Amino acid sequence: MSDLQRILDEITAEMAERSDRGEVASYIPQLGEIDPGKFGIAVTTSDGAVFTAGDAHEAFSIQSISKVFTLTLALGKVGDALWKRVGREPSGNPFNSIVQLEREAGIPRNPFINAGAIVIADVLLAGHQPREAIGEILRFVQYLADDDTIVIDHEVAASEQATGFRNVALANYMKSFGNLHHSPELALGVYFHHCAIAMDCRQLALAGRFLANGGKSGGYSVVSQERARRISALMLTCGHYDGSGDFAFRVGIPGKSGVGGGILGVVPGAASVAVWSPGLNRSGNSQLGSIALERLARAMNWSIFAA
Ligand code: GLN
């Protein structure tokens, strides 16, 4: 597997040369301050080895990648009943779109668009104060990554809380259809904080191991094999919003992006991959992160469609 280190180093060198880095998300003011020149990548293989290159040890805002972890927790809490409140179809719309919600009576298309993740935050609030729900999510991520130094960046959370008017609109709209059980403020408080979890590529790749390993992480069972498969299926079909088809076409593995510029990729049975480059393409997915994953998947012959 030392081939893998060479490939990561080559990809990192290639990405350093590129000028087509996309645009850093500036609608969350704190994220707009990040250096677009950053690039990091980390891979953990199913035999437990970890490979890193570039800025793989620098923490960034995982944003929507956190939705993979909140979905996992919510399924653990309420099981298939979740699907009464959230759909499982690709949206074909931007991550913060409101139009579909009206036509579909307040039931978000999938758990990864913002509306879906806000419903999931509401599910995780049941029986808890917001602070406890946020703590539960953070502890779960720390457990998955086997790293209790992972924290929430409270400045990023505050920055989004102060400017996230569209998410406030989505939450209020769903509340009007009865699809939020708590107040929009409480559900949004949980949502903004889990989006503001800061992790580096290495930690994120480790946290994604359970999806690549049939539900197991470091020898422990996190979810059933069936559940790991289903979460991965949703990542493939919905993990990149209206860019999900293109990501599946180009990369061929399940992935989840965030507007902080991170992507978590899952190669079933083989590896968990995290990449970070802050500049985004038009669908709000990391521009160089997607290209780097495309290169890596090709070099390693990683694809869920591989014969
Ligand atoms: N917190 C961000 C938002 O709600 C998450 C979006 C994303 O990463 N795509 O806008």
mmCIF file of N, CA, C and O in Angstrom, residues 66 83 86 111 151 170 173:
data_model
loop_
_atom_site.group_PDB
_atom_site.id
_atom_site.type_symbol
_atom_site.label_atom_id
_atom_site.label_comp_id
_atom_site.label_asym_id
_atom_site.label_seq_id
_atom_site.Cartn_x
_atom_site.Cartn_y
_atom_site.Cartn_z
ATOM 1 N N SER A 66 -21.373 16.530 8.446
ATOM 2 C CA SER A 66 -21.917 16.127 9.751
ATOM 3 C C SER A 66 -23.278 15.452 9.609
ATOM 4 O O SER A 66 -23.702 14.699 10.489
ATOM 5 N N TRP A 83 -38.387 7.691 8.050
ATOM 6 C CA TRP A 83 -38.742 7.899 6.635
ATOM 7 C C TRP A 83 -40.166 8.408 6.445
ATOM 8 O O TRP A 83 -40.581 8.679 5.330
ATOM 9 N N VAL A 86 -38.842 12.266 6.390
ATOM 10 C CA VAL A 86 -37.793 12.660 5.432
ATOM 11 C C VAL A 86 -37.794 11.644 4.295
ATOM 12 O O VAL A 86 -37.937 10.443 4.547
ATOM 13 N N PRO A 111 -32.215 13.264 3.619
ATOM 14 C CA PRO A 111 -31.631 13.738 4.890
ATOM 15 C C PRO A 111 -30.440 14.663 4.720
ATOM 16 O O PRO A 111 -29.948 15.197 5.716
ATOM 17 N N VAL A 151 -13.659 19.260 18.420
ATOM 18 C CA VAL A 151 -14.526 20.260 19.056
ATOM 19 C C VAL A 151 -15.445 20.923 18.035
ATOM 20 O O VAL A 151 -15.275 20.765 16.818
ATOM 21 N N LEU A 170 -36.569 27.747 6.048
ATOM 22 C CA LEU A 170 -36.862 26.319 5.844
ATOM 23 C C LEU A 170 -37.480 25.713 7.101
ATOM 24 O O LEU A 170 -38.478 24.982 7.037
ATOM 25 N N TYR A 173 -40.986 26.974 7.735
ATOM 26 C CA TYR A 173 -41.896 26.429 6.746
ATOM 27 C C TYR A 173 -42.287 24.986 7.110
ATOM 28 O O TYR A 173 -43.463 24.609 7.060
#
